[in-house]
PDB file of C-alpha atoms in Angstrom:
ATOM      1  CA  MET A   1     120.943 -31.094 -35.517  1.00  0.00           C
ATOM      2  CA  SER A   2     118.190 -31.968 -33.010  1.00  0.00           C
ATOM      3  CA  VAL A   3     117.532 -28.299 -32.257  1.00  0.00           C
ATOM      4  CA  ILE A   4     117.200 -27.391 -35.941  1.00  0.00           C
ATOM      5  CA  SER A   5     115.050 -30.393 -36.869  1.00  0.00           C
ATOM      6  CA  ALA A   6     112.682 -29.579 -33.977  1.00  0.00           C
ATOM      7  CA  MET A   7     111.698 -26.235 -35.549  1.00  0.00           C
ATOM      8  CA  PRO A   8     107.873 -26.148 -35.355  1.00  0.00           C
ATOM      9  CA  THR A   9     107.311 -25.221 -39.010  1.00  0.00           C
ATOM     10  CA  HIS A  10     103.779 -26.650 -39.139  1.00  0.00           C
ATOM     11  CA  VAL A  11     102.702 -24.592 -36.131  1.00  0.00           C
ATOM     12  CA  MET A  12     104.464 -21.546 -37.564  1.00  0.00           C
ATOM     13  CA  SER A  13     102.476 -21.977 -40.794  1.00  0.00           C
ATOM     14  CA  CYS A  14      99.235 -21.584 -38.863  1.00  0.00           C
ATOM     15  CA  PHE A  15      99.954 -19.321 -35.888  1.00  0.00           C
ATOM     16  CA  ARG A  16     102.058 -16.286 -35.000  1.00  0.00           C
ATOM     17  CA  LEU A  17     104.518 -17.423 -32.349  1.00  0.00           C
ATOM     18  CA  PRO A  18     104.848 -15.051 -29.382  1.00  0.00           C
ATOM     19  CA  LYS A  19     108.015 -12.994 -29.277  1.00  0.00           C
ATOM     20  CA  ARG A  20     109.277 -14.788 -26.182  1.00  0.00           C
ATOM     21  CA  VAL A  21     109.004 -18.132 -28.008  1.00  0.00           C
ATOM     22  CA  THR A  22     110.873 -16.949 -31.113  1.00  0.00           C
ATOM     23  CA  ASN A  23     113.571 -15.486 -28.863  1.00  0.00           C
ATOM     24  CA  LYS A  24     113.954 -18.829 -27.065  1.00  0.00           C
ATOM     25  CA  LEU A  25     114.167 -20.720 -30.355  1.00  0.00           C
ATOM     26  CA  SER A  26     116.812 -18.326 -31.688  1.00  0.00           C
ATOM     27  CA  SER A  27     118.737 -18.630 -28.429  1.00  0.00           C
ATOM     28  CA  ALA A  28     118.600 -22.435 -28.572  1.00  0.00           C
ATOM     29  CA  VAL A  29     119.953 -22.519 -32.143  1.00  0.00           C
ATOM     30  CA  SER A  30     122.655 -19.993 -31.292  1.00  0.00           C
ATOM     31  CA  ASN A  31     123.742 -21.912 -28.183  1.00  0.00           C
ATOM     32  CA  PHE A  32     123.835 -25.156 -30.137  1.00  0.00           C
ATOM     33  CA  TRP A  33     126.023 -23.537 -32.809  1.00  0.00           C
ATOM     34  CA  TRP A  34     128.597 -22.138 -30.366  1.00  0.00           C
ATOM     35  CA  SER A  35     128.623 -25.083 -27.961  1.00  0.00           C
ATOM     36  CA  ASN A  36     131.520 -27.538 -28.105  1.00  0.00           C
ATOM     37  CA  ASN A  37     129.397 -30.627 -27.428  1.00  0.00           C
ATOM     38  CA  GLY A  38     125.889 -29.453 -28.265  1.00  0.00           C
ATOM     39  CA  GLN A  39     124.893 -29.524 -24.592  1.00  0.00           C
ATOM     40  CA  THR A  40     126.654 -26.624 -22.878  1.00  0.00           C
ATOM     41  CA  ARG A  41     126.574 -22.915 -23.600  1.00  0.00           C
ATOM     42  CA  GLY A  42     129.690 -21.743 -25.442  1.00  0.00           C
ATOM     43  CA  MET A  43     131.246 -18.370 -26.192  1.00  0.00           C
ATOM     44  CA  HIS A  44     129.193 -16.385 -28.740  1.00  0.00           C
ATOM     45  CA  TRP A  45     131.882 -14.921 -30.973  1.00  0.00           C
ATOM     46  CA  LEU A  46     129.455 -13.140 -33.304  1.00  0.00           C
ATOM     47  CA  ALA A  47     126.086 -11.491 -32.740  1.00  0.00           C
ATOM     48  CA  TRP A  48     123.031 -13.444 -33.862  1.00  0.00           C
ATOM     49  CA  LYS A  49     122.111 -10.565 -36.158  1.00  0.00           C
ATOM     50  CA  LYS A  50     125.327 -11.124 -38.117  1.00  0.00           C
ATOM     51  CA  LEU A  51     124.937 -14.901 -38.197  1.00  0.00           C
ATOM     52  CA  SER A  52     121.442 -14.595 -39.637  1.00  0.00           C
ATOM     53  CA  ARG A  53     122.549 -12.487 -42.592  1.00  0.00           C
ATOM     54  CA  HIS A  54     122.549 -14.094 -46.017  1.00  0.00           C
ATOM     55  CA  LYS A  55     125.831 -15.785 -46.926  1.00  0.00           C
ATOM     56  CA  ASN A  56     126.317 -13.312 -49.758  1.00  0.00           C
ATOM     57  CA  ASP A  57     126.243 -10.537 -47.150  1.00  0.00           C
ATOM     58  CA  GLY A  58     128.877 -12.113 -44.933  1.00  0.00           C
ATOM     59  CA  GLY A  59     126.604 -14.102 -42.632  1.00  0.00           C
ATOM     60  CA  LEU A  60     125.901 -17.802 -42.213  1.00  0.00           C
ATOM     61  CA  GLY A  61     122.298 -17.764 -43.373  1.00  0.00           C
ATOM     62  CA  PHE A  62     120.645 -18.784 -40.101  1.00  0.00           C
ATOM     63  CA  ARG A  63     116.922 -18.138 -40.205  1.00  0.00           C
ATOM     64  CA  VAL A  64     115.450 -15.205 -38.346  1.00  0.00           C
ATOM     65  CA  ILE A  65     112.630 -17.123 -36.678  1.00  0.00           C
ATOM     66  CA  GLU A  66     110.164 -14.242 -36.552  1.00  0.00           C
ATOM     67  CA  ASP A  67     110.642 -13.415 -40.240  1.00  0.00           C
ATOM     68  CA  PHE A  68     110.387 -17.084 -41.207  1.00  0.00           C
ATOM     69  CA  ASN A  69     107.151 -17.310 -39.217  1.00  0.00           C
ATOM     70  CA  THR A  70     105.813 -14.326 -41.171  1.00  0.00           C
ATOM     71  CA  ALA A  71     106.854 -15.856 -44.505  1.00  0.00           C
ATOM     72  CA  LEU A  72     105.024 -19.094 -43.659  1.00  0.00           C
ATOM     73  CA  LEU A  73     101.863 -17.240 -42.617  1.00  0.00           C
ATOM     74  CA  ALA A  74     102.031 -15.185 -45.807  1.00  0.00           C
ATOM     75  CA  LYS A  75     101.788 -18.467 -47.736  1.00  0.00           C
ATOM     76  CA  GLN A  76      98.396 -19.104 -46.123  1.00  0.00           C
ATOM     77  CA  LEU A  77      97.273 -15.554 -46.883  1.00  0.00           C
ATOM     78  CA  TRP A  78      98.361 -15.992 -50.492  1.00  0.00           C
ATOM     79  CA  ARG A  79      96.234 -19.134 -50.723  1.00  0.00           C
ATOM     80  CA  LEU A  80      93.214 -17.049 -49.731  1.00  0.00           C
ATOM     81  CA  ILE A  81      94.024 -14.611 -52.547  1.00  0.00           C
ATOM     82  CA  ASP A  82      95.074 -17.080 -55.232  1.00  0.00           C
ATOM     83  CA  TYR A  83      92.536 -19.871 -54.687  1.00  0.00           C
ATOM     84  CA  LEU A  84      89.282 -18.038 -53.992  1.00  0.00           C
ATOM     85  CA  ASP A  85      87.151 -21.118 -54.712  1.00  0.00           C
ATOM     86  CA  SER A  86      89.036 -23.485 -52.397  1.00  0.00           C
ATOM     87  CA  LEU A  87      87.320 -24.802 -49.256  1.00  0.00           C
ATOM     88  CA  PHE A  88      90.006 -23.073 -47.169  1.00  0.00           C
ATOM     89  CA  ALA A  89      89.236 -19.689 -48.737  1.00  0.00           C
ATOM     90  CA  ARG A  90      85.453 -20.098 -48.678  1.00  0.00           C
ATOM     91  CA  VAL A  91      85.411 -21.027 -44.980  1.00  0.00           C
ATOM     92  CA  PHE A  92      87.571 -18.107 -43.878  1.00  0.00           C
ATOM     93  CA  LYS A  93      85.861 -15.645 -46.196  1.00  0.00           C
ATOM     94  CA  GLY A  94      82.430 -16.728 -44.999  1.00  0.00           C
ATOM     95  CA  ARG A  95      83.485 -16.367 -41.377  1.00  0.00           C
ATOM     96  CA  TYR A  96      85.571 -13.194 -41.398  1.00  0.00           C
ATOM     97  CA  ASP A  97      85.524 -11.179 -44.630  1.00  0.00           C
ATOM     98  CA  ARG A  98      82.370 -12.019 -46.536  1.00  0.00           C
ATOM     99  CA  ASN A  99      82.103  -8.506 -48.012  1.00  0.00           C
ATOM    100  CA  SER A 100      85.802  -7.723 -48.330  1.00  0.00           C
ATOM    101  CA  MET A 101      89.099  -9.155 -49.471  1.00  0.00           C
ATOM    102  CA  PRO A 102      91.786 -10.922 -47.370  1.00  0.00           C
ATOM    103  CA  LEU A 103      94.118  -7.929 -47.713  1.00  0.00           C
ATOM    104  CA  ASP A 104      91.572  -5.489 -46.293  1.00  0.00           C
ATOM    105  CA  PRO A 105      91.958  -4.463 -42.612  1.00  0.00           C
ATOM    106  CA  ILE A 106      90.621  -7.071 -40.203  1.00  0.00           C
ATOM    107  CA  ARG A 107      87.046  -6.200 -39.196  1.00  0.00           C
ATOM    108  CA  SER A 108      85.935  -9.007 -36.897  1.00  0.00           C
ATOM    109  CA  TYR A 109      85.922  -8.353 -33.142  1.00  0.00           C
ATOM    110  CA  SER A 110      85.875 -12.080 -32.358  1.00  0.00           C
ATOM    111  CA  ALA A 111      88.505 -13.309 -34.811  1.00  0.00           C
ATOM    112  CA  SER A 112      90.298 -16.522 -33.927  1.00  0.00           C
ATOM    113  CA  TYR A 113      94.003 -16.424 -33.189  1.00  0.00           C
ATOM    114  CA  GLY A 114      94.580 -18.396 -36.388  1.00  0.00           C
ATOM    115  CA  TRP A 115      92.884 -15.731 -38.509  1.00  0.00           C
ATOM    116  CA  GLN A 116      94.684 -12.914 -36.679  1.00  0.00           C
ATOM    117  CA  SER A 117      97.962 -14.739 -37.301  1.00  0.00           C
ATOM    118  CA  ILE A 118      97.304 -15.095 -41.040  1.00  0.00           C
ATOM    119  CA  VAL A 119      96.303 -11.462 -41.562  1.00  0.00           C
ATOM    120  CA  SER A 120      99.350 -10.321 -39.569  1.00  0.00           C
ATOM    121  CA  ALA A 121     101.325 -11.242 -42.712  1.00  0.00           C
ATOM    122  CA  GLN A 122      99.500  -8.589 -44.761  1.00  0.00           C
ATOM    123  CA  PRO A 123     102.419  -6.088 -44.715  1.00  0.00           C
ATOM    124  CA  LEU A 124     104.774  -8.711 -46.194  1.00  0.00           C
ATOM    125  CA  VAL A 125     102.343  -9.728 -48.941  1.00  0.00           C
ATOM    126  CA  GLN A 126     101.683  -6.075 -49.768  1.00  0.00           C
ATOM    127  CA  LYS A 127     105.410  -5.529 -50.406  1.00  0.00           C
ATOM    128  CA  GLY A 128     105.416  -7.907 -53.368  1.00  0.00           C
ATOM    129  CA  LEU A 129     101.797  -7.759 -54.519  1.00  0.00           C
ATOM    130  CA  ILE A 130     101.369  -6.428 -58.052  1.00  0.00           C
ATOM    131  CA  ARG A 131      98.277  -5.893 -60.175  1.00  0.00           C
ATOM    132  CA  ARG A 132      98.846  -7.588 -63.523  1.00  0.00           C
ATOM    133  CA  VAL A 133      97.244  -5.501 -66.239  1.00  0.00           C
ATOM    134  CA  GLY A 134      94.884  -7.313 -68.580  1.00  0.00           C
ATOM    135  CA  SER A 135      92.022  -5.117 -69.699  1.00  0.00           C
ATOM    136  CA  GLY A 136      92.959  -2.579 -67.010  1.00  0.00           C
ATOM    137  CA  THR A 137      89.331  -1.928 -66.105  1.00  0.00           C
ATOM    138  CA  SER A 138      89.763  -2.850 -62.432  1.00  0.00           C
ATOM    139  CA  VAL A 139      93.200  -1.275 -61.873  1.00  0.00           C
ATOM    140  CA  LEU A 140      93.332   2.227 -60.383  1.00  0.00           C
ATOM    141  CA  VAL A 141      96.277   4.201 -61.766  1.00  0.00           C
ATOM    142  CA  TRP A 142      97.059   6.196 -58.617  1.00  0.00           C
ATOM    143  CA  ASP A 143      96.135   3.613 -55.941  1.00  0.00           C
ATOM    144  CA  ASP A 144      96.971   0.087 -57.090  1.00  0.00           C
ATOM    145  CA  PRO A 145     100.523  -1.374 -57.278  1.00  0.00           C
ATOM    146  CA  TRP A 146     100.725  -1.982 -61.037  1.00  0.00           C
ATOM    147  CA  ILE A 147     104.010  -0.263 -61.977  1.00  0.00           C
ATOM    148  CA  PRO A 148     106.812  -2.908 -62.192  1.00  0.00           C
ATOM    149  CA  ALA A 149     109.553  -0.844 -60.520  1.00  0.00           C
ATOM    150  CA  SER A 150     112.070  -2.293 -58.045  1.00  0.00           C
ATOM    151  CA  ARG A 151     108.987  -2.835 -55.891  1.00  0.00           C
ATOM    152  CA  PRO A 152     105.403  -2.692 -57.207  1.00  0.00           C
ATOM    153  CA  ARG A 153     103.723   0.673 -56.674  1.00  0.00           C
ATOM    154  CA  PRO A 154     101.096   3.006 -58.133  1.00  0.00           C
ATOM    155  CA  ALA A 155     102.101   5.383 -60.905  1.00  0.00           C
ATOM    156  CA  ASN A 156     103.883   8.677 -60.235  1.00  0.00           C
ATOM    157  CA  GLY A 157     102.229  11.710 -61.799  1.00  0.00           C
ATOM    158  CA  SER A 158     104.162  14.422 -63.599  1.00  0.00           C
ATOM    159  CA  GLY A 159     102.213  17.220 -61.954  1.00  0.00           C
ATOM    160  CA  ILE A 160      98.694  18.032 -60.885  1.00  0.00           C
ATOM    161  CA  ASN A 161      96.452  14.961 -61.043  1.00  0.00           C
ATOM    162  CA  PHE A 162      93.193  15.858 -62.820  1.00  0.00           C
ATOM    163  CA  TYR A 163      91.926  12.263 -62.871  1.00  0.00           C
ATOM    164  CA  PRO A 164      91.860  10.944 -59.268  1.00  0.00           C
ATOM    165  CA  HIS A 165      89.890   7.808 -60.190  1.00  0.00           C
ATOM    166  CA  LEU A 166      91.651   7.082 -63.470  1.00  0.00           C
ATOM    167  CA  ARG A 167      91.760   3.428 -64.502  1.00  0.00           C
ATOM    168  CA  VAL A 168      94.521   1.807 -66.527  1.00  0.00           C
ATOM    169  CA  SER A 169      92.056   0.847 -69.267  1.00  0.00           C
ATOM    170  CA  GLU A 170      91.674   4.559 -70.026  1.00  0.00           C
ATOM    171  CA  LEU A 171      95.373   4.725 -70.923  1.00  0.00           C
ATOM    172  CA  ILE A 172      94.979   2.117 -73.661  1.00  0.00           C
ATOM    173  CA  ASN A 173      93.812   2.949 -77.162  1.00  0.00           C
ATOM    174  CA  SER A 174      90.807   0.656 -77.598  1.00  0.00           C
ATOM    175  CA  SER A 175      91.046   0.534 -81.397  1.00  0.00           C
ATOM    176  CA  THR A 176      94.718  -0.471 -81.578  1.00  0.00           C
ATOM    177  CA  ALA A 177      95.113  -2.093 -78.114  1.00  0.00           C
ATOM    178  CA  THR A 178      98.302  -0.060 -77.599  1.00  0.00           C
ATOM    179  CA  TRP A 179      99.295   2.443 -74.942  1.00  0.00           C
ATOM    180  CA  ASN A 180      98.242   6.030 -75.586  1.00  0.00           C
ATOM    181  CA  LEU A 181     101.730   7.508 -75.585  1.00  0.00           C
ATOM    182  CA  PRO A 182     100.719  11.201 -75.798  1.00  0.00           C
ATOM    183  CA  LEU A 183      98.458  10.722 -72.766  1.00  0.00           C
ATOM    184  CA  LEU A 184     101.199   8.846 -70.875  1.00  0.00           C
ATOM    185  CA  ASN A 185     103.638  11.697 -71.505  1.00  0.00           C
ATOM    186  CA  GLN A 186     101.034  14.140 -70.274  1.00  0.00           C
ATOM    187  CA  LEU A 187     100.267  12.319 -67.022  1.00  0.00           C
ATOM    188  CA  PHE A 188     103.449  10.568 -65.908  1.00  0.00           C
ATOM    189  CA  ASP A 189     107.137  11.217 -65.433  1.00  0.00           C
ATOM    190  CA  SER A 190     109.545   9.803 -67.993  1.00  0.00           C
ATOM    191  CA  THR A 191     110.587   6.861 -65.796  1.00  0.00           C
ATOM    192  CA  ASP A 192     107.038   5.621 -65.441  1.00  0.00           C
ATOM    193  CA  VAL A 193     106.284   6.161 -69.120  1.00  0.00           C
ATOM    194  CA  THR A 194     109.140   3.780 -69.970  1.00  0.00           C
ATOM    195  CA  LEU A 195     107.949   1.181 -67.440  1.00  0.00           C
ATOM    196  CA  ILE A 196     104.355   1.378 -68.646  1.00  0.00           C
ATOM    197  CA  MET A 197     105.348   0.997 -72.290  1.00  0.00           C
ATOM    198  CA  GLY A 198     107.083  -2.240 -71.293  1.00  0.00           C
ATOM    199  CA  ILE A 199     103.819  -3.754 -70.016  1.00  0.00           C
ATOM    200  CA  PRO A 200     102.290  -5.944 -72.768  1.00  0.00           C
ATOM    201  CA  SER A 201      98.878  -5.013 -74.119  1.00  0.00           C
ATOM    202  CA  SER A 202      96.708  -7.046 -76.468  1.00  0.00           C
ATOM    203  CA  HIS A 203      93.377  -7.067 -78.303  1.00  0.00           C
ATOM    204  CA  ALA A 204      92.177  -9.949 -76.128  1.00  0.00           C
ATOM    205  CA  ALA A 205      90.153  -8.733 -73.163  1.00  0.00           C
ATOM    206  CA  ARG A 206      92.276 -10.506 -70.587  1.00  0.00           C
ATOM    207  CA  PRO A 207      91.096 -10.070 -66.989  1.00  0.00           C
ATOM    208  CA  ASP A 208      93.279  -8.172 -64.563  1.00  0.00           C
ATOM    209  CA  SER A 209      94.924 -10.361 -61.954  1.00  0.00           C
ATOM    210  CA  LEU A 210      97.094 -10.326 -58.858  1.00  0.00           C
ATOM    211  CA  GLY A 211     100.677 -11.572 -58.855  1.00  0.00           C
ATOM    212  CA  TRP A 212     103.762 -11.839 -56.658  1.00  0.00           C
ATOM    213  CA  PHE A 213     106.491  -9.629 -58.049  1.00  0.00           C
ATOM    214  CA  PHE A 214     109.507 -11.509 -56.667  1.00  0.00           C
ATOM    215  CA  THR A 215     109.099 -14.842 -58.500  1.00  0.00           C
ATOM    216  CA  LYS A 216     109.095 -15.578 -62.215  1.00  0.00           C
ATOM    217  CA  SER A 217     105.884 -17.577 -61.889  1.00  0.00           C
ATOM    218  CA  GLY A 218     104.064 -14.717 -60.175  1.00  0.00           C
ATOM    219  CA  ARG A 219     103.142 -17.053 -57.314  1.00  0.00           C
ATOM    220  CA  TYR A 220     104.222 -16.466 -53.744  1.00  0.00           C
ATOM    221  CA  THR A 221     106.820 -18.818 -52.257  1.00  0.00           C
ATOM    222  CA  VAL A 222     108.042 -19.001 -48.677  1.00  0.00           C
ATOM    223  CA  LYS A 223     111.636 -18.633 -49.875  1.00  0.00           C
ATOM    224  CA  SER A 224     110.953 -15.402 -51.755  1.00  0.00           C
ATOM    225  CA  GLY A 225     108.775 -14.082 -48.931  1.00  0.00           C
ATOM    226  CA  TYR A 226     111.504 -14.727 -46.362  1.00  0.00           C
ATOM    227  CA  THR A 227     114.045 -12.942 -48.569  1.00  0.00           C
ATOM    228  CA  VAL A 228     111.770  -9.899 -48.793  1.00  0.00           C
ATOM    229  CA  ALA A 229     111.084 -10.011 -45.043  1.00  0.00           C
TER     230      ALA A 229
END
């Protein structure tokens, strides 16, 4: 239990651990598991890769340290996205991405290791990031992940795309606040038409927002991020 309880979760929430460190941590947990007395190295009857699988997949659910590190860092990145007015977000934005967003490519040539660690979780956050359609005025049909498929993605066209900068608001009938079905059938394949029709629309000019696809609340959690990773 001492090996497991010594997992540096606070450090992992702030910094990307080097590969050699994550390998040593995984080795220490594995040795502790197979050892007879917790002190000596025992026979490893199963590969670590199998032990770290989810229990539903035949494993024992041991954490993959590198993926858990990424999931923790993604929590910090999500805070920058979800709480734009927080002191944490304002400090980092003022220092590193004053004219961009946290999910944009890193631009600073003198970025701290902490900032580099946080933005290294961008690929994980991008996997579950979805644009929630309100008015649709800020959501690009062919570029933004707004289609609620098995993973969020842009829309798939049915043929030649004549509207490269089309926004979702242009797919909504402004007088009835309903989807323009004839236009949807013209632009998209049948699968996407069905998914789009399932997205609620309303007369209220709700702002578009960002959400995390893999939780009911739409907020990122370390548990859901680790599962995706």
